[in-house]
């Protein structure tokens, strides 16, 4: 961020401390946006972006920053969000976890159709305007997705329909299987799987219904509509943090509630250590998969409750600990309100959005009965400004 005539200017492609020549791209009433055209005084953390589409494609934001600096900035962003919400981090233990692989980490992605069907390409939305740009590869997507793009492009041209706008891709089977779902559903002809499968390089297999993923010794089935952490390589750092912070004997004599449970990957892991786990999930399909995974992994102590968290959590009995992993919007006010009034001794909050995390912790900590004990910044999205944060709260 820079300033011009007292107005903040958000400069894409710049780094703190740099002097640059930038072109203004958009002006708003209270701020403006600009893009770097020349770097006059470079930061020591500046690197050459390896992707030829960087700056035009809207997917990545920080390829021009060395990875250690990216991680430091993410921690700074989380700290500032919480401090603005009135939280004192002076005595809080804060650490950060780098991604084991800052490239080729996305096991799931959406590629949009670009151009007429006869010569269609696959690509992404441009950074500063609503149009699509074609790409031959994407360096943050799994190698299986990159290797499949030529086959998918040919299948799109030969067996797609004009209505098709997007291909939703998920890697499974340990990297050997690719789940492909057209958007809207039914926007490909019946020969699409045959065309694609015949051109996929070995050992990649095509599936159009579901695929399998593993976490530790647990097995899961994933449908295109089911939520899945795109960086499977960071799941141990993310989920084992929750398990460790809850302790081996999590909620002795009580229930560990996994709110916003999804298909139950974390729920099943918690059930391996806790006496009783209640998974709450509002999406009926995800709740069914969660029940399936409890049976598949032989976890009779995992119980699944359909419905919203704000409705189901107050009805839960003998709650000893709550794990929150809400969507980007954060928790509903009814959830944070119930926790503040009647919540358990321990809450572990997984957040993918610092602003909503700060808002919810303002209610639970700054105004409520909880104390923030630990904070861990887990980078699941290198080259972008997105970040996962895990917070441990104990009731005073």
XYZ file of C-alpha atoms in Angstrom:
396
model
C 0.000 0.000 0.000
C 1.218 3.483 -0.923
C -0.267 6.970 -0.530
C -0.846 9.769 -3.014
C -2.335 13.107 -1.958
C -3.430 11.486 1.306
C -5.317 8.708 -0.484
C -4.269 5.052 -0.057
C -3.225 3.295 -3.260
C -3.092 -0.504 -3.379
C -0.178 -1.365 -5.669
C -0.178 -4.827 -7.230
C 3.320 -6.178 -7.768
C 5.018 -4.032 -5.118
C 6.706 -4.964 -1.847
C 6.989 -2.941 1.376
C 9.933 -0.528 1.235
C 10.211 -0.457 -2.544
C 10.169 2.595 -4.797
C 8.261 1.878 -7.995
C 6.626 3.518 -10.964
C 3.009 2.355 -11.021
C 0.031 2.915 -13.302
C -3.343 3.651 -11.719
C -5.919 1.107 -12.913
C -9.017 1.960 -10.844
C -10.098 4.890 -8.695
C -12.659 4.706 -5.918
C -13.990 7.426 -3.619
C -11.548 6.657 -0.813
C -8.776 4.628 -2.427
C -7.238 3.638 -5.738
C -5.607 0.596 -7.339
C -2.386 0.553 -9.349
C 0.001 -1.911 -10.985
C 3.798 -1.774 -10.975
C 5.336 -0.903 -14.335
C 8.965 -0.415 -13.231
C 10.829 -1.188 -10.028
C 13.130 1.714 -9.187
C 14.425 0.481 -5.818
C 13.884 -3.237 -5.272
C 13.329 -5.049 -1.996
C 15.916 -7.742 -1.136
C 12.950 -10.113 -0.982
C 11.964 -9.533 -4.615
C 12.285 -12.540 -6.939
C 11.463 -13.165 -10.573
C 7.965 -14.642 -10.918
C 8.353 -18.024 -12.683
C 4.859 -18.076 -14.195
C 4.465 -16.394 -17.620
C 0.860 -15.490 -16.785
C 1.642 -13.781 -13.489
C 0.299 -10.240 -13.344
C -2.387 -10.991 -15.925
C -3.970 -14.055 -14.302
C -5.946 -13.384 -11.157
C -4.992 -16.604 -9.352
C -1.681 -15.685 -7.692
C -0.773 -12.461 -5.894
C 2.741 -12.813 -4.435
C 4.952 -14.717 -6.884
C 7.277 -11.688 -6.937
C 8.052 -12.149 -3.203
C 10.493 -14.707 -1.817
C 8.602 -17.415 0.028
C 9.959 -16.636 3.532
C 8.729 -13.041 3.092
C 5.297 -14.285 2.017
C 5.043 -16.261 5.242
C 6.132 -13.309 7.361
C 3.572 -11.025 5.708
C 0.785 -13.542 6.365
C 1.610 -13.636 10.053
C 1.657 -9.835 10.095
C -1.772 -9.709 8.405
C -3.262 -12.081 11.007
C -1.700 -10.166 13.898
C -2.958 -6.808 12.638
C -6.492 -8.149 12.080
C -6.697 -9.453 15.643
C -5.143 -6.352 17.186
C -7.624 -4.113 15.358
C -10.377 -6.270 16.917
C -9.113 -5.403 20.400
C -7.104 -8.537 21.163
C -3.817 -8.201 23.031
C -1.327 -10.695 21.604
C 1.486 -9.711 23.954
C 1.576 -13.007 25.890
C 0.046 -15.258 23.215
C 2.291 -17.972 21.763
C 2.322 -17.331 17.995
C 4.122 -19.464 15.429
C 3.862 -20.146 11.729
C 4.186 -23.240 9.546
C 5.534 -23.043 6.017
C 4.123 -25.180 3.229
C 6.325 -28.189 2.433
C 5.907 -27.411 -1.278
C 5.211 -23.799 -2.375
C 4.416 -25.036 -5.896
C 2.218 -27.840 -7.305
C 0.234 -28.028 -4.047
C -3.380 -27.648 -5.248
C -5.163 -31.006 -5.487
C -8.348 -29.295 -6.666
C -9.113 -26.448 -9.071
C -11.539 -24.940 -11.555
C -10.477 -24.264 -15.134
C -12.753 -22.103 -17.274
C -13.452 -22.523 -20.948
C -11.928 -19.727 -23.039
C -13.096 -19.049 -26.599
C -15.383 -20.820 -29.045
C -15.893 -24.543 -28.554
C -14.120 -25.617 -31.755
C -10.795 -24.146 -30.623
C -11.508 -23.770 -26.897
C -8.737 -23.344 -24.349
C -8.734 -23.714 -20.570
C -7.814 -20.848 -18.274
C -8.639 -18.495 -15.433
C -10.239 -15.124 -14.764
C -7.944 -12.170 -15.416
C -6.689 -10.125 -12.472
C -8.127 -6.688 -13.160
C -11.028 -7.269 -15.524
C -13.822 -9.775 -15.982
C -12.508 -11.874 -18.807
C -10.825 -15.245 -19.126
C -7.231 -15.863 -20.185
C -6.009 -19.220 -21.556
C -3.130 -21.019 -19.834
C -1.022 -23.987 -20.914
C -0.131 -24.811 -17.298
C -0.593 -23.554 -13.732
C 2.398 -23.870 -11.424
C 0.413 -24.084 -8.193
C -1.794 -26.970 -9.361
C -0.860 -30.610 -8.810
C 1.290 -32.218 -11.479
C -1.548 -34.636 -12.292
C -3.780 -31.704 -13.261
C -0.994 -30.129 -15.322
C -0.355 -33.387 -17.186
C -4.090 -33.829 -17.913
C -4.722 -30.372 -19.393
C -3.975 -31.311 -23.056
C -6.372 -34.280 -22.864
C -9.053 -32.160 -21.190
C -8.650 -29.450 -23.810
C -9.120 -31.972 -26.617
C -12.130 -33.512 -24.886
C -13.641 -30.068 -24.505
C -13.282 -29.352 -28.228
C -14.542 -32.722 -29.450
C -17.263 -33.632 -26.945
C -18.192 -30.453 -25.130
C -21.325 -28.368 -25.497
C -21.675 -24.634 -25.901
C -23.243 -24.425 -22.432
C -20.062 -25.688 -20.759
C -18.220 -22.970 -18.852
C -15.980 -24.764 -16.334
C -14.210 -28.040 -15.579
C -13.974 -28.814 -11.854
C -10.941 -31.050 -11.203
C -9.921 -33.081 -8.133
C -6.851 -35.289 -7.800
C -7.308 -38.549 -5.877
C -5.918 -42.033 -5.647
C -2.596 -40.766 -4.345
C -2.120 -38.676 -7.476
C -3.093 -41.333 -10.041
C -6.788 -40.470 -10.439
C -8.499 -37.340 -11.751
C -12.124 -36.554 -10.924
C -13.614 -34.331 -13.645
C -16.964 -32.573 -13.268
C -18.303 -30.232 -15.982
C -20.147 -27.066 -15.017
C -23.042 -26.826 -15.481
C -23.686 -30.570 -14.992
C -24.474 -32.353 -18.239
C -22.627 -29.800 -20.363
C -20.583 -32.492 -22.130
C -21.606 -35.199 -24.560
C -21.517 -38.869 -23.620
C -18.217 -39.350 -25.463
C -16.332 -36.814 -23.334
C -14.863 -39.349 -20.840
C -13.737 -41.613 -23.696
C -11.976 -38.797 -25.545
C -10.200 -37.599 -22.408
C -9.297 -41.046 -21.025
C -7.708 -42.090 -24.315
C -5.320 -39.121 -24.175
C -4.389 -39.066 -20.498
C -0.753 -39.997 -19.852
C -0.101 -43.072 -17.707
C -0.750 -43.742 -14.866
C -3.566 -41.139 -14.614
C -7.086 -42.594 -14.603
C -10.252 -40.603 -15.286
C -13.365 -40.706 -13.110
C -16.518 -38.615 -13.342
C -18.324 -39.679 -10.155
C -16.036 -39.794 -7.102
C -12.450 -40.363 -6.105
C -10.603 -41.639 -3.047
C -8.266 -39.737 -0.730
C -6.388 -40.854 2.367
C -5.335 -39.087 5.527
C -2.943 -41.060 7.707
C -4.600 -44.518 7.953
C -8.102 -43.207 7.156
C -9.948 -43.559 3.833
C -12.448 -41.128 2.301
C -14.607 -40.776 -0.793
C -14.815 -37.343 -2.390
C -17.508 -36.089 -4.742
C -17.113 -32.915 -6.795
C -19.595 -31.059 -4.557
C -17.832 -32.055 -1.323
C -15.490 -29.564 0.351
C -11.852 -30.642 0.330
C -8.756 -28.820 1.560
C -6.932 -28.123 -1.700
C -3.479 -28.447 -0.101
C -3.440 -32.053 1.043
C 0.245 -31.762 1.907
C -0.573 -29.344 4.736
C -3.348 -31.444 6.301
C -0.981 -32.993 8.878
C 0.164 -29.559 10.034
C -3.407 -28.252 10.167
C -5.289 -31.184 11.662
C -2.552 -32.507 13.938
C -2.353 -29.043 15.483
C -6.002 -29.452 16.499
C -5.426 -32.947 17.882
C -2.313 -31.889 19.805
C -3.927 -28.798 21.285
C -6.984 -30.733 22.422
C -4.712 -33.324 24.045
C -4.676 -37.090 23.977
C -7.592 -37.345 26.381
C -9.688 -34.689 24.692
C -12.748 -33.659 26.730
C -12.572 -36.517 29.279
C -16.110 -37.608 30.053
C -17.500 -35.218 27.465
C -18.082 -34.846 23.746
C -15.770 -33.199 21.222
C -17.948 -31.316 18.735
C -16.576 -30.868 15.219
C -18.672 -27.990 13.933
C -18.801 -27.442 10.147
C -17.531 -31.008 9.739
C -17.835 -31.395 5.950
C -17.192 -34.968 4.821
C -15.570 -35.772 8.175
C -11.810 -35.987 7.584
C -11.024 -34.091 10.783
C -13.976 -35.718 12.584
C -12.590 -39.186 11.909
C -9.132 -38.135 13.051
C -10.586 -36.722 16.279
C -12.534 -39.929 16.843
C -9.243 -41.838 16.937
C -8.262 -40.001 20.156
C -11.481 -38.697 21.752
C -14.046 -40.843 23.541
C -17.033 -39.394 21.688
C -17.163 -37.036 18.700
C -20.225 -35.234 17.345
C -19.870 -33.970 13.775
C -22.294 -31.210 12.735
C -22.808 -30.555 9.017
C -25.589 -28.630 7.267
C -24.999 -29.966 3.747
C -27.044 -33.210 3.429
C -24.663 -34.797 0.920
C -21.596 -34.019 3.044
C -23.373 -35.305 6.174
C -24.140 -38.600 4.391
C -20.498 -38.936 3.367
C -19.440 -38.211 6.946
C -21.622 -41.087 8.191
C -20.193 -43.333 5.455
C -16.651 -42.468 6.514
C -17.403 -43.240 10.149
C -18.534 -46.718 9.084
C -15.761 -47.182 6.520
C -13.081 -46.378 9.088
C -14.826 -48.338 11.879
C -15.339 -45.420 14.256
C -18.533 -46.160 16.234
C -17.811 -43.243 18.592
C -18.290 -40.729 15.746
C -21.877 -39.474 15.531
C -23.151 -37.175 12.779
C -25.827 -34.522 13.227
C -27.343 -32.894 10.166
C -28.416 -29.256 10.301
C -26.826 -25.891 10.943
C -24.316 -25.373 13.733
C -26.407 -22.607 15.295
C -29.330 -25.035 15.627
C -27.459 -28.238 16.564
C -24.698 -26.989 18.883
C -26.995 -25.773 21.723
C -28.736 -29.177 21.706
C -25.499 -31.152 22.085
C -25.063 -32.864 25.446
C -21.996 -32.889 27.719
C -19.846 -30.809 25.376
C -16.236 -30.878 26.569
C -14.586 -29.148 23.600
C -15.622 -27.550 20.315
C -13.657 -27.421 17.061
C -14.778 -24.657 14.709
C -13.859 -24.787 11.012
C -16.382 -22.428 9.399
C -16.462 -21.149 5.814
C -14.834 -17.848 4.902
C -17.724 -15.816 6.354
C -16.964 -17.167 9.841
C -19.430 -18.257 12.511
C -23.016 -17.083 12.724
C -23.654 -14.684 15.646
C -25.820 -17.358 17.295
C -22.782 -19.677 17.439
C -20.367 -17.209 19.039
C -23.174 -16.012 21.310
C -23.899 -19.523 22.598
C -20.205 -20.233 23.105
C -19.762 -17.008 25.069
C -22.728 -17.845 27.320
C -22.517 -21.626 27.690
C -19.455 -22.835 25.798
C -17.075 -25.614 26.905
C -13.665 -25.189 28.576
C -11.758 -25.492 25.271
C -12.407 -24.183 21.744
C -10.086 -24.672 18.766
C -10.884 -22.386 15.831
C -9.609 -23.061 12.288
C -10.034 -20.006 10.062
C -9.362 -19.287 6.394
C -10.149 -15.555 6.689
C -8.353 -13.268 9.191
C -11.141 -10.646 9.135
C -13.921 -13.056 10.173
C -11.602 -14.743 12.701
C -10.921 -11.336 14.282
C -14.640 -10.547 14.421
C -15.489 -13.851 16.114
C -12.586 -13.673 18.576
C -13.660 -10.138 19.452
C -16.921 -11.674 20.715
C -15.327 -14.696 22.392
C -12.151 -13.147 23.830
C -12.200 -9.321 23.853
C -15.822 -9.217 25.084
C -16.328 -12.816 26.213
C -15.059 -15.333 28.763
C -12.330 -16.974 26.690
C -8.596 -16.402 26.704
C -6.500 -16.758 23.546
C -3.685 -19.153 24.448
C -2.009 -20.069 21.167
C -2.091 -18.975 17.551
C -0.615 -20.837 14.593
C -0.418 -19.476 11.043
C -0.462 -22.431 8.625
C 0.300 -21.560 5.018
C -1.904 -23.716 2.792
C -1.888 -21.294 -0.162
C 1.635 -20.189 -1.181
C 1.912 -17.449 -3.829
C -1.477 -16.043 -2.718
C -2.620 -13.862 0.176
C -4.919 -16.600 1.549
C -3.925 -18.158 4.869
C -5.207 -20.666 7.427
C -4.989 -19.853 11.134
C -5.543 -22.101 14.151
C -6.441 -20.503 17.499
C -6.653 -22.201 20.901
C -9.119 -20.688 23.362
C -9.619 -21.665 27.002
C -12.505 -20.499 29.150
C -11.675 -18.238 32.101
